[in-house]
CSV table of C-alpha atoms and ligand atoms in Angstrom, one decimal:
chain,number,residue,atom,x,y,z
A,1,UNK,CA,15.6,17.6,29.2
A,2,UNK,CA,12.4,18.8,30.6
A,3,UNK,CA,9.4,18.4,28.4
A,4,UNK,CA,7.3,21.9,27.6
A,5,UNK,CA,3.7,21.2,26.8
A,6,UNK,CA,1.5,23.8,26.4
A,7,UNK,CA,-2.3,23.4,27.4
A,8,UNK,CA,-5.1,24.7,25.9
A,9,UNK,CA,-8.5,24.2,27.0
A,10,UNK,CA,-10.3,26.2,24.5
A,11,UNK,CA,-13.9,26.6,24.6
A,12,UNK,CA,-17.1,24.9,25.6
A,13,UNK,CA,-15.9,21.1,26.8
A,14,UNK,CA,-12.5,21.6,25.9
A,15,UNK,CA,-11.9,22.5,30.0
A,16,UNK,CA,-13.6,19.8,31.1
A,17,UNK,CA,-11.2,16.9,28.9
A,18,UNK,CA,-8.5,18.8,29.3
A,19,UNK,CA,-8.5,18.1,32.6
A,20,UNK,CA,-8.4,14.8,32.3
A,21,UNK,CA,-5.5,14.6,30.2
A,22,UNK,CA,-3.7,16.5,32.4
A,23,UNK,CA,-4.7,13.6,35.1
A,24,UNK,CA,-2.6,10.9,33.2
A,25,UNK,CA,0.5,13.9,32.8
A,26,UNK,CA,0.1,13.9,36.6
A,27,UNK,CA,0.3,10.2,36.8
A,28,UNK,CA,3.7,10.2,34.0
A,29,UNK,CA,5.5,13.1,36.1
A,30,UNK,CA,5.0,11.4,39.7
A,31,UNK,CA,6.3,8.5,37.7
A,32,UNK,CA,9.5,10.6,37.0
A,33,UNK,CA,8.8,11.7,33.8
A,34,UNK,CA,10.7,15.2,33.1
A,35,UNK,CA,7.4,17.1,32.1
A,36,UNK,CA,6.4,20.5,32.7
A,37,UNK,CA,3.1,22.3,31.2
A,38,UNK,CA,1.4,25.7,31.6
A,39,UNK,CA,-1.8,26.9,30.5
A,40,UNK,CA,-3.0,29.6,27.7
A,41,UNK,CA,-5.9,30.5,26.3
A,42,UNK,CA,-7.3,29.8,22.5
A,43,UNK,CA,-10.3,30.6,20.6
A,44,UNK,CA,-13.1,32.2,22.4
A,45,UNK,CA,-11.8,32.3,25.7
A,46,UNK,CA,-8.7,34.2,24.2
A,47,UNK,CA,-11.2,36.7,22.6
A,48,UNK,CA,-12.9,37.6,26.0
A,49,UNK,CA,-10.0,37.5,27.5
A,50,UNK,CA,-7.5,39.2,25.3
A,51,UNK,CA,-9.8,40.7,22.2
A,52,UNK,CA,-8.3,38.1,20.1
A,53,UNK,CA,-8.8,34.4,19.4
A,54,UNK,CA,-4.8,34.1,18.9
A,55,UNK,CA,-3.2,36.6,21.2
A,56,UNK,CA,0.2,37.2,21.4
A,57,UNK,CA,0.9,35.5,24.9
A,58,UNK,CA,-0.7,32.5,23.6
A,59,UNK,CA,1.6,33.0,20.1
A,60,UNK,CA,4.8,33.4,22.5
A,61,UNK,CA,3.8,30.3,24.5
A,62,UNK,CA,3.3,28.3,21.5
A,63,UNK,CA,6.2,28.8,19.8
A,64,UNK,CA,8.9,28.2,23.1
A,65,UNK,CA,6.8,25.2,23.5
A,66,UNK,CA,7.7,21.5,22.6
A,67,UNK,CA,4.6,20.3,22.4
A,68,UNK,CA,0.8,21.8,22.4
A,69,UNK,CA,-2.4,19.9,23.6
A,70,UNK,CA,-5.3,21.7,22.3
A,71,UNK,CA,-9.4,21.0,23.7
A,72,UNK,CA,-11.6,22.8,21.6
A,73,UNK,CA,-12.9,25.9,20.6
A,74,UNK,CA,-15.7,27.8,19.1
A,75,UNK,CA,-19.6,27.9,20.4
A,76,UNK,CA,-22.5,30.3,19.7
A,77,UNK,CA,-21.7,33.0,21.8
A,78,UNK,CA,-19.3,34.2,19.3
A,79,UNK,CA,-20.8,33.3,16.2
A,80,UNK,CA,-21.9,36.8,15.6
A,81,UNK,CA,-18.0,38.5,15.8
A,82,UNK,CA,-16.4,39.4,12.5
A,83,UNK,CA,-14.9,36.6,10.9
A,84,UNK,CA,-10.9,37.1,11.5
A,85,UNK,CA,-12.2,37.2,15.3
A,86,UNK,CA,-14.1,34.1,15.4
A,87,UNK,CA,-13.0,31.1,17.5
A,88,UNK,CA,-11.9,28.8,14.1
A,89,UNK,CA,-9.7,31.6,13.1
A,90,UNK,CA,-7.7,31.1,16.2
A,91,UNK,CA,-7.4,27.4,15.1
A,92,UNK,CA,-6.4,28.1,11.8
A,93,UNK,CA,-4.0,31.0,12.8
A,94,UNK,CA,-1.7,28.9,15.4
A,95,UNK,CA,-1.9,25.9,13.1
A,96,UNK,CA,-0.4,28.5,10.0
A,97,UNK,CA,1.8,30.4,13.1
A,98,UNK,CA,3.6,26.8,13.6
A,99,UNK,CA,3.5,25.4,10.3
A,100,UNK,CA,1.7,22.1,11.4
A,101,UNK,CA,1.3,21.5,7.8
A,102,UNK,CA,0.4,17.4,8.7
A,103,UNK,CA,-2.4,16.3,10.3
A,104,UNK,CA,-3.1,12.8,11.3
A,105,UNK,CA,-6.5,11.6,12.0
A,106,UNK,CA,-6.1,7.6,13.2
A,107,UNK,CA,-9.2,5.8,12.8
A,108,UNK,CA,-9.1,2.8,14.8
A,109,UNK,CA,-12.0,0.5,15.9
A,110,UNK,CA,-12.1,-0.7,19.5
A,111,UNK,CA,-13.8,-4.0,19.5
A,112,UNK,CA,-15.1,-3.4,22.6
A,113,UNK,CA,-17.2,-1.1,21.0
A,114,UNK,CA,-17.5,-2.3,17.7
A,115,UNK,CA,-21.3,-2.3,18.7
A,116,UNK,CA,-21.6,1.5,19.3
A,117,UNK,CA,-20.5,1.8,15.6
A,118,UNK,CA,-23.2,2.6,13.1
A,119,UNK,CA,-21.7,0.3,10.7
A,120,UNK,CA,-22.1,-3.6,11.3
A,121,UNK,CA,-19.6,-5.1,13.5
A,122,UNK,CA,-17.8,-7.4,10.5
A,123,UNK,CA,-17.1,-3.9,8.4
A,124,UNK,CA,-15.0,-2.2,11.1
A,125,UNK,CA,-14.0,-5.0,13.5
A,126,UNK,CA,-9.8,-4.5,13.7
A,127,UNK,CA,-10.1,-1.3,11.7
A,128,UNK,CA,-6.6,0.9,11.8
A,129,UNK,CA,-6.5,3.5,9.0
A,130,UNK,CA,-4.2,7.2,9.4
A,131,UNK,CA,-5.8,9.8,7.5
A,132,UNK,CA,-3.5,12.9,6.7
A,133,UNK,CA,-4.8,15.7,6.1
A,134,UNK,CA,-2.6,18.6,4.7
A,135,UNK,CA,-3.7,21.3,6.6
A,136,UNK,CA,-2.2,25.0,5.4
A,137,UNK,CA,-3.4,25.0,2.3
A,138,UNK,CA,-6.4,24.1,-0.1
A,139,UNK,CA,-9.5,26.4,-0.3
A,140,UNK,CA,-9.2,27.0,3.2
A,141,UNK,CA,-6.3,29.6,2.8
A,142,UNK,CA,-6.1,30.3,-1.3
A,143,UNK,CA,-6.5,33.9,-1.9
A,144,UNK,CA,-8.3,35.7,-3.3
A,145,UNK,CA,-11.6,35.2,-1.4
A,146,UNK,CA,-14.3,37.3,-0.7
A,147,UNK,CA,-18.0,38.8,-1.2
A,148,UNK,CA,-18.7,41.3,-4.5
A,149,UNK,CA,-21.6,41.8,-6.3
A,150,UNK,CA,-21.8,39.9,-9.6
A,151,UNK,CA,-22.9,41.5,-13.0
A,152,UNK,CA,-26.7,41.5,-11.9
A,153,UNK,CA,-26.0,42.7,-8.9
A,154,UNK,CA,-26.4,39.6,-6.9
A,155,UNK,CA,-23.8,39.0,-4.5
A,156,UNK,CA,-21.6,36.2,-4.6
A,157,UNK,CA,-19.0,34.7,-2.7
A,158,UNK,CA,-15.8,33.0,-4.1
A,159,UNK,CA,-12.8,31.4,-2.4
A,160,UNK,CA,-9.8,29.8,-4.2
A,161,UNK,CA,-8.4,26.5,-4.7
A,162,UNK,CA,-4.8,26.1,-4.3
A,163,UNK,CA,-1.7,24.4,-3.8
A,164,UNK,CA,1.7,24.6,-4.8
A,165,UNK,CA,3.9,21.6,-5.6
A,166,UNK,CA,6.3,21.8,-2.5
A,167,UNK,CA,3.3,21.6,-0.6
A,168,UNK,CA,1.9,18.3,-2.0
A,169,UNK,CA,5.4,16.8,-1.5
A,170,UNK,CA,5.8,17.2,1.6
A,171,UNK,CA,2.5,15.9,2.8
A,172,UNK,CA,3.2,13.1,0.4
A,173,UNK,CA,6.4,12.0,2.0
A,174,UNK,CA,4.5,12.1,5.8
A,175,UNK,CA,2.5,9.8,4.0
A,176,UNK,CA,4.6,6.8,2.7
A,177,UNK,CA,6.9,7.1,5.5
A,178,UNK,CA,4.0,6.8,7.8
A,179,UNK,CA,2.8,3.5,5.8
A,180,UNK,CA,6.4,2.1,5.7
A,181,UNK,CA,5.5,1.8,9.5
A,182,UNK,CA,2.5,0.1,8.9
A,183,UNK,CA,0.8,-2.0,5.7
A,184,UNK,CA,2.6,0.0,3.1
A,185,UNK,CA,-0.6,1.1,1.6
A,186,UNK,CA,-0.9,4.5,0.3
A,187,UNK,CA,-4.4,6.2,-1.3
A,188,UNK,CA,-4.5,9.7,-2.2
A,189,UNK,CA,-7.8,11.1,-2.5
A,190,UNK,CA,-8.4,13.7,-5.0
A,191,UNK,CA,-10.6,14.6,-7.8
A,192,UNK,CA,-8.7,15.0,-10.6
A,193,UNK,CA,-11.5,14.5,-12.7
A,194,UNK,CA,-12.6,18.2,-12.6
A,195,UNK,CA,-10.3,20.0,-10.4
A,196,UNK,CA,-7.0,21.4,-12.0
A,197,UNK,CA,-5.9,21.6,-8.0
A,198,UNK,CA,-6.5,18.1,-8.1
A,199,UNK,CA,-4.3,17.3,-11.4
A,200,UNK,CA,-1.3,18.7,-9.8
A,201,UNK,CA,-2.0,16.4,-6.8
A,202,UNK,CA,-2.1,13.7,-8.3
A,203,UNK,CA,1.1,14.2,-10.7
A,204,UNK,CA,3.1,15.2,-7.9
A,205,UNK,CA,2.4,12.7,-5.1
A,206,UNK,CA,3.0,10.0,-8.5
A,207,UNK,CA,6.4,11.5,-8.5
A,208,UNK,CA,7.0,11.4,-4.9
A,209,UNK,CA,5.9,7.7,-4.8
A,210,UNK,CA,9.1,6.7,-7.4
A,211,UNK,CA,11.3,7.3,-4.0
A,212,UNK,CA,8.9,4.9,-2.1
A,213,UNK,CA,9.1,1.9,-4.7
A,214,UNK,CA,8.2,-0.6,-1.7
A,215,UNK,CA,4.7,1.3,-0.7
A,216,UNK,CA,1.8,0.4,-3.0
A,217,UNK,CA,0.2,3.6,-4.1
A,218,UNK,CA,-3.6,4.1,-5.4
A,219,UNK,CA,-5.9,7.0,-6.4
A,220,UNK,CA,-9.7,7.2,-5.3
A,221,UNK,CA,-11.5,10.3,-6.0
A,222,UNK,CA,-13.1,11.8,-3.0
A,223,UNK,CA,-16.7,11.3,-3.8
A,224,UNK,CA,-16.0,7.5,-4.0
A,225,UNK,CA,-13.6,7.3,-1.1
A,226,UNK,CA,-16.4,8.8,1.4
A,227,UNK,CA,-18.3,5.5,-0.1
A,228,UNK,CA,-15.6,3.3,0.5
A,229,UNK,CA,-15.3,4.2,3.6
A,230,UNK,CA,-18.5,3.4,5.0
A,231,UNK,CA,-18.4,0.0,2.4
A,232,UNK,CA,-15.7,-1.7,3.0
A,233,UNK,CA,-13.2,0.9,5.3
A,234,UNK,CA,-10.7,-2.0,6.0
A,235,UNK,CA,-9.5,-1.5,2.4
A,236,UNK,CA,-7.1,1.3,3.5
A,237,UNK,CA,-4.5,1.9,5.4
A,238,UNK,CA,-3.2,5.4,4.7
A,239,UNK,CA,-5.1,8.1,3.1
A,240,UNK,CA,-3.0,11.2,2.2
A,241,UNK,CA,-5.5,14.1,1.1
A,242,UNK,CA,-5.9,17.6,0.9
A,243,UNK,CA,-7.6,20.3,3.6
A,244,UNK,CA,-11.2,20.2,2.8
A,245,UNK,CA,-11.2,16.8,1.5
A,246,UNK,CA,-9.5,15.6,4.3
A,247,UNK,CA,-11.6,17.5,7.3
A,248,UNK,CA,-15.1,15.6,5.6
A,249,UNK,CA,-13.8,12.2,5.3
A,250,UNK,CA,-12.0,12.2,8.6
A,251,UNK,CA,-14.9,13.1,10.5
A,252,UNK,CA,-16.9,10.7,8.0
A,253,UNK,CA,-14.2,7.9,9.6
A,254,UNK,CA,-14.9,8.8,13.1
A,255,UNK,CA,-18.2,7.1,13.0
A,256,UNK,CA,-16.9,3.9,12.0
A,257,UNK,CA,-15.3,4.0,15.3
A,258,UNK,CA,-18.5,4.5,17.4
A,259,UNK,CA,-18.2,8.4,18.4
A,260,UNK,CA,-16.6,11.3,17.6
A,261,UNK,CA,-15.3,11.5,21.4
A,262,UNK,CA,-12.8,8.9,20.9
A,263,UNK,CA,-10.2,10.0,18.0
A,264,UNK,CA,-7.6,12.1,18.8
A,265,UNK,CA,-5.5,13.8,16.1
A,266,UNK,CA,-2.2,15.3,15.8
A,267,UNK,CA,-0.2,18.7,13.5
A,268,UNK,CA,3.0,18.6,13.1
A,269,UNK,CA,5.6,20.4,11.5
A,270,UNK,CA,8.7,19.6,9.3
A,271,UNK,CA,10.4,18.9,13.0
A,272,UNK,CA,7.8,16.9,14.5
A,273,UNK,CA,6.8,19.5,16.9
A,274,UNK,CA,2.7,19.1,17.2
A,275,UNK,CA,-0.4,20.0,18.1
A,276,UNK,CA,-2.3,17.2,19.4
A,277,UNK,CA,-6.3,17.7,19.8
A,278,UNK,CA,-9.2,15.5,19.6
A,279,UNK,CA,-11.3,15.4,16.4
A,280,UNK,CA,-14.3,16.8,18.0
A,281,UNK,CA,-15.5,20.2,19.0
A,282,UNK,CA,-16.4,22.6,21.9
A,283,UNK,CA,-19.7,20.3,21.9
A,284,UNK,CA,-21.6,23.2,23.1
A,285,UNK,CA,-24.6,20.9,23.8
A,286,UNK,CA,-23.0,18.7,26.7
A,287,UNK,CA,-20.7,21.6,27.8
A,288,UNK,CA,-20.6,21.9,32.1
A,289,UNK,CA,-22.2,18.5,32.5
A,290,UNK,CA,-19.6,16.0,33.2
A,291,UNK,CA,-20.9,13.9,29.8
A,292,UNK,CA,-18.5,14.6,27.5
A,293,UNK,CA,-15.6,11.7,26.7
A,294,UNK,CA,-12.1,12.4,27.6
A,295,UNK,CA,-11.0,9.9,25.7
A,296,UNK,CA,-9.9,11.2,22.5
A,297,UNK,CA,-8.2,14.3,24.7
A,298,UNK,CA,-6.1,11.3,26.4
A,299,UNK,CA,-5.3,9.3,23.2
A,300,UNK,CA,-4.2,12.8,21.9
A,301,UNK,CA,-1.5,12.9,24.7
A,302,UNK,CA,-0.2,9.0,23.8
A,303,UNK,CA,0.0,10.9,20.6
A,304,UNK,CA,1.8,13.5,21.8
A,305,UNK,CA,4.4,11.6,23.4
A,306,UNK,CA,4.8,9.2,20.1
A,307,UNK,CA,5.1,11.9,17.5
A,308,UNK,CA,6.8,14.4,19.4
A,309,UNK,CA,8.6,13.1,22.0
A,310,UNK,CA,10.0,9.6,20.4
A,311,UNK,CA,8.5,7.8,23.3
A,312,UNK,CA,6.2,4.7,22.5
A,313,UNK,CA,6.3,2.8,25.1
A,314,UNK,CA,4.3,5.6,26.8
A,315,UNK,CA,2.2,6.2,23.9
A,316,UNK,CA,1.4,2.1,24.2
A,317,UNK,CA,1.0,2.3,28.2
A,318,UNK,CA,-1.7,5.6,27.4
A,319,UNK,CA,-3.2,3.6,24.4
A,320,UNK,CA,-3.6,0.1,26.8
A,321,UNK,CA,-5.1,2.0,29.9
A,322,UNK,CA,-7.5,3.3,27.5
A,323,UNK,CA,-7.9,0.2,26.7
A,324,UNK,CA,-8.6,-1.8,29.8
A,325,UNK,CA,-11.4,0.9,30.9
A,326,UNK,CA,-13.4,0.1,28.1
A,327,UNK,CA,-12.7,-3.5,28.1
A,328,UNK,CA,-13.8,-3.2,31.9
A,329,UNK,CA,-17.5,-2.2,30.5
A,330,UNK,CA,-16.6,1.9,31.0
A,331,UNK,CA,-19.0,3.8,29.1
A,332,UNK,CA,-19.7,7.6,28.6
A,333,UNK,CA,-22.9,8.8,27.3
A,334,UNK,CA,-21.9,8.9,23.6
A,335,UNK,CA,-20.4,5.4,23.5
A,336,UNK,CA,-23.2,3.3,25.8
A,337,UNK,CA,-25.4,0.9,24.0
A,338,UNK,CA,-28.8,0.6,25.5
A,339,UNK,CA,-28.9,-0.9,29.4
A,340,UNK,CA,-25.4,-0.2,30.0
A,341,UNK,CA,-24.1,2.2,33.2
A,342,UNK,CA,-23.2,5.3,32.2
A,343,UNK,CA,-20.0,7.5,34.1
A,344,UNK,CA,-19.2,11.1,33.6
A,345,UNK,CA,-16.2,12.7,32.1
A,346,UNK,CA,-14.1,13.0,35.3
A,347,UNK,CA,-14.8,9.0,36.6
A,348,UNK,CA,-13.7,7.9,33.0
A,349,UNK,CA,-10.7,10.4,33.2
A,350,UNK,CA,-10.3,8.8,37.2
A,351,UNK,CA,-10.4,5.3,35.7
A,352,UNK,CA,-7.9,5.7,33.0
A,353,UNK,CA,-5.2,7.5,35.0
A,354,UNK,CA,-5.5,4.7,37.7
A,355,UNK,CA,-5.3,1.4,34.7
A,356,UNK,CA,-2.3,4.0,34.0
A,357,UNK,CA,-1.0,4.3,37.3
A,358,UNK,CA,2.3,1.7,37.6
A,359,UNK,CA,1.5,-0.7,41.1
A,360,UNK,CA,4.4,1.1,43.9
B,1,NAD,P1,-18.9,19.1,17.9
B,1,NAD,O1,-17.9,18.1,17.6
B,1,NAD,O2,-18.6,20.1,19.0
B,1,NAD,O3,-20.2,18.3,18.3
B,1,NAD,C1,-20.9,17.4,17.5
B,1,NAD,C2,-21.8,16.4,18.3
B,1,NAD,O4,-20.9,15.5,19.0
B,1,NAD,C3,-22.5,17.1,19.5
B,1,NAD,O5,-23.7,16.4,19.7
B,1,NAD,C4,-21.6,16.9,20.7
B,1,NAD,O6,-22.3,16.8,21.9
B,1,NAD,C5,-21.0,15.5,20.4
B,1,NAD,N1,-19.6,15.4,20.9
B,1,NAD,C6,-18.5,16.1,20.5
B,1,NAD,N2,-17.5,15.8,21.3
B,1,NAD,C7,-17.9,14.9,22.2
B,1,NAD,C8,-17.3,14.2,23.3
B,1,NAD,N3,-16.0,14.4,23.6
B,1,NAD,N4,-18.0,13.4,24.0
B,1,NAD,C9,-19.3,13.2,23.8
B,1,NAD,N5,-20.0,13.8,22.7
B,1,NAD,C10,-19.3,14.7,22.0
B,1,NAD,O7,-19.3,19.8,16.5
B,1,NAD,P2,-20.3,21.0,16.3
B,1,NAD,O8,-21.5,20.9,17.2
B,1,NAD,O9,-20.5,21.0,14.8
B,1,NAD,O10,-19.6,22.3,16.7
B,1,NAD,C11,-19.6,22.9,18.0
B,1,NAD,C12,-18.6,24.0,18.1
B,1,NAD,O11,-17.3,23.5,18.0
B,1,NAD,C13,-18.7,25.0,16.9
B,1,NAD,O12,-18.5,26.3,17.4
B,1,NAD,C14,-17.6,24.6,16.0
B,1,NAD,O13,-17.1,25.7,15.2
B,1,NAD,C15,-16.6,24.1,16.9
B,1,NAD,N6,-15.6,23.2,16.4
B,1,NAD,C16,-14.3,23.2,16.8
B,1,NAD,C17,-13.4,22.3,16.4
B,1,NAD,C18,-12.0,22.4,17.0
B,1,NAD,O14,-11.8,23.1,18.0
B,1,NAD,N7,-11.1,21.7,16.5
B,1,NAD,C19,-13.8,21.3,15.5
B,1,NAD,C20,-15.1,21.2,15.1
B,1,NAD,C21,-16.0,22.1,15.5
């Protein structure tokens, strides 16, 4: 059966690595490969396009799709529109639309890079940790929220906490089956400490763990795992937290890795259907300059075709051109170290697709 994927380049430099990725879906297709994609638009270009940062051709395009690969969006251009208009809220409205209640953020160190980490090379070299986020709930969503004016007539604003118990177990069980696939390691970050939230975290993902007697579970509470992770990050092996815990410490975890532009992420649903994106953003800054890296757009499409469509071996092929490049001295901006040549988005995106491309 033909593969759907449906492309969204977003905002900012989400065009500009999109089209790379769509390079190495060229390269799988001439291959054979029964893949089809189509394009919609997200975020800010939805807004200018349609009036609304989720519109409902993009909504209908999502949902008869098998697969989604997202760019980016947001950027100062539409930082002044009402909030339920705003770039993010398109984000957070397909990613509520689908249910992709899992997020996993891979952290891996590339040793050919280990030098562009900030971190010394011993702390992260052969670093692989998953960090799942849960990603519907959590302050993000909890109602009520809102701006009033307190009782001397300040104004304040509030937002709300929340999760239920079926939420937390289902999260809970992405994460040990995911470390059954690897070390068998599972830390949930909460603080349970001062969070009543937290509490019920912590009880339920206990509970879940009595199914999962052969994955070692351990608690950390969020204010020591973000020092952990820049101590001794080799410790872990999955981290299972919630929504606003999880978006801090996974971007915390891309530095380890040298740059933000090289971790790609995926949101799935109870089915596996995802959303794959890179961890970064619209990167406004280096937007229409061929500087950004594609790479975390690509690794998001090995992703893609791991989680959602059952196929590692491609995943593995994506993951080992990526790879290769490096390991061949290729270097965008963000990940050169002083002296060495830099390329541009679409030569790194050229070089991959062709380590990719099988000899005829
Ligand atoms: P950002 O991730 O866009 O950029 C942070 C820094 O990293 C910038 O200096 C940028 O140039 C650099 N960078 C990011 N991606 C890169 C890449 N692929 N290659 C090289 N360098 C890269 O974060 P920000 O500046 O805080 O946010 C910019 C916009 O993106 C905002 O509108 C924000 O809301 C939005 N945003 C969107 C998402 C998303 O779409 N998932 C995530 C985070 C931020």
């Amino acid at each position: 059966m033909t593969k759907k994927i449906l492309i969204l380049p977003g905002d900012g430099i989400g065009p500009e690595i999109m089209a790379e990725a769509v390079k190495i879906l060229e390269v799988l297709r001439a291959e054979g490969e029964a893949l089809e994609w189509s394009f919609a638009k997200l975020g800010g270009a939805a807004y200018d396009a349609e009036g609304h940062p989720y519109p409902p051709s993009t909504q209908k395009a999502a949902r008869e799709a098998d697969a989604i690969l997202l760019g980016a969006v947001g950027g100062p251009k539409y930082d002044e529109l009402p909030r339920e208009l705003r770039p993010e809220r398109g984000l957070l409205g397909i990613r509520k639309d689908l249910n992709l209640f899992a997020n996993l953020r891979p952290a891996l160190a590339f040793d050919e890079l280990a030098d562009a980490s900030s971190l010394k090379r011993e702390v992260i070299e052969g670093l692989d940790i998953l960090i799942l986020r849960e990603l519907t709930g959590d302050i993000y969503f909890g109602q009520p929220r809102g701006r009033r004016s307190n009782a001397e007539g300040h104004a304040e604003g509030y937002d709300t906490m929340h999760y239920s118990e079926p939420e937390v177990e289902r999260i809970a069980r992405v994460a040990f089956e995911a470390a059954r696939k690897r070390s068998k390691r599972v830390c949930s970050v909460d603080k349970e400490n001062v969070l009543e939230t937290s509490r019920l975290w912590r009880e339920v993902v206990i509970k879940v763990a009595q199914d999962y007697p052969d994955v070692e579970l351990t608690h950390q509470y969020v204010d020591n795992a973000a020092m952990q992770l820049v101590r001794r990050p080799k410790q872990f092996d999955v981290i299972v937290t919630g929504n606003i815990f999880g978006d801090i410490l996974s971007d915390e975890a891309s530095m380890l890795c040298g740059s933000i532009g090289l971790l790609p992420s995926a949101s799935l649903d109870v089915n596996n259907k995802g959303m794959y994106e890179p961890i970064h953003g619209s990167a406004p800054d280096i937007m229409g300059q061929n500087k950004a890296n594609p790479i975390a757009t690509i690794l998001s499409v090995a992703m893609m075709f791991k989680y959602t469509f059952n196929r590692g071996d491609i995943a593995g092929r994506i993951d080992a051109a990526v790879k290769r490049v490096l390991k061949d001295g290729k270097r965008t901006g963000d990940i050169a170290s002083a002296g060495e040549t830099v390329i541009g988005t679409r030569e790194m995106g050229d070089a991959i697709a062709a380590s990719l491309r099988r000899p005829v």
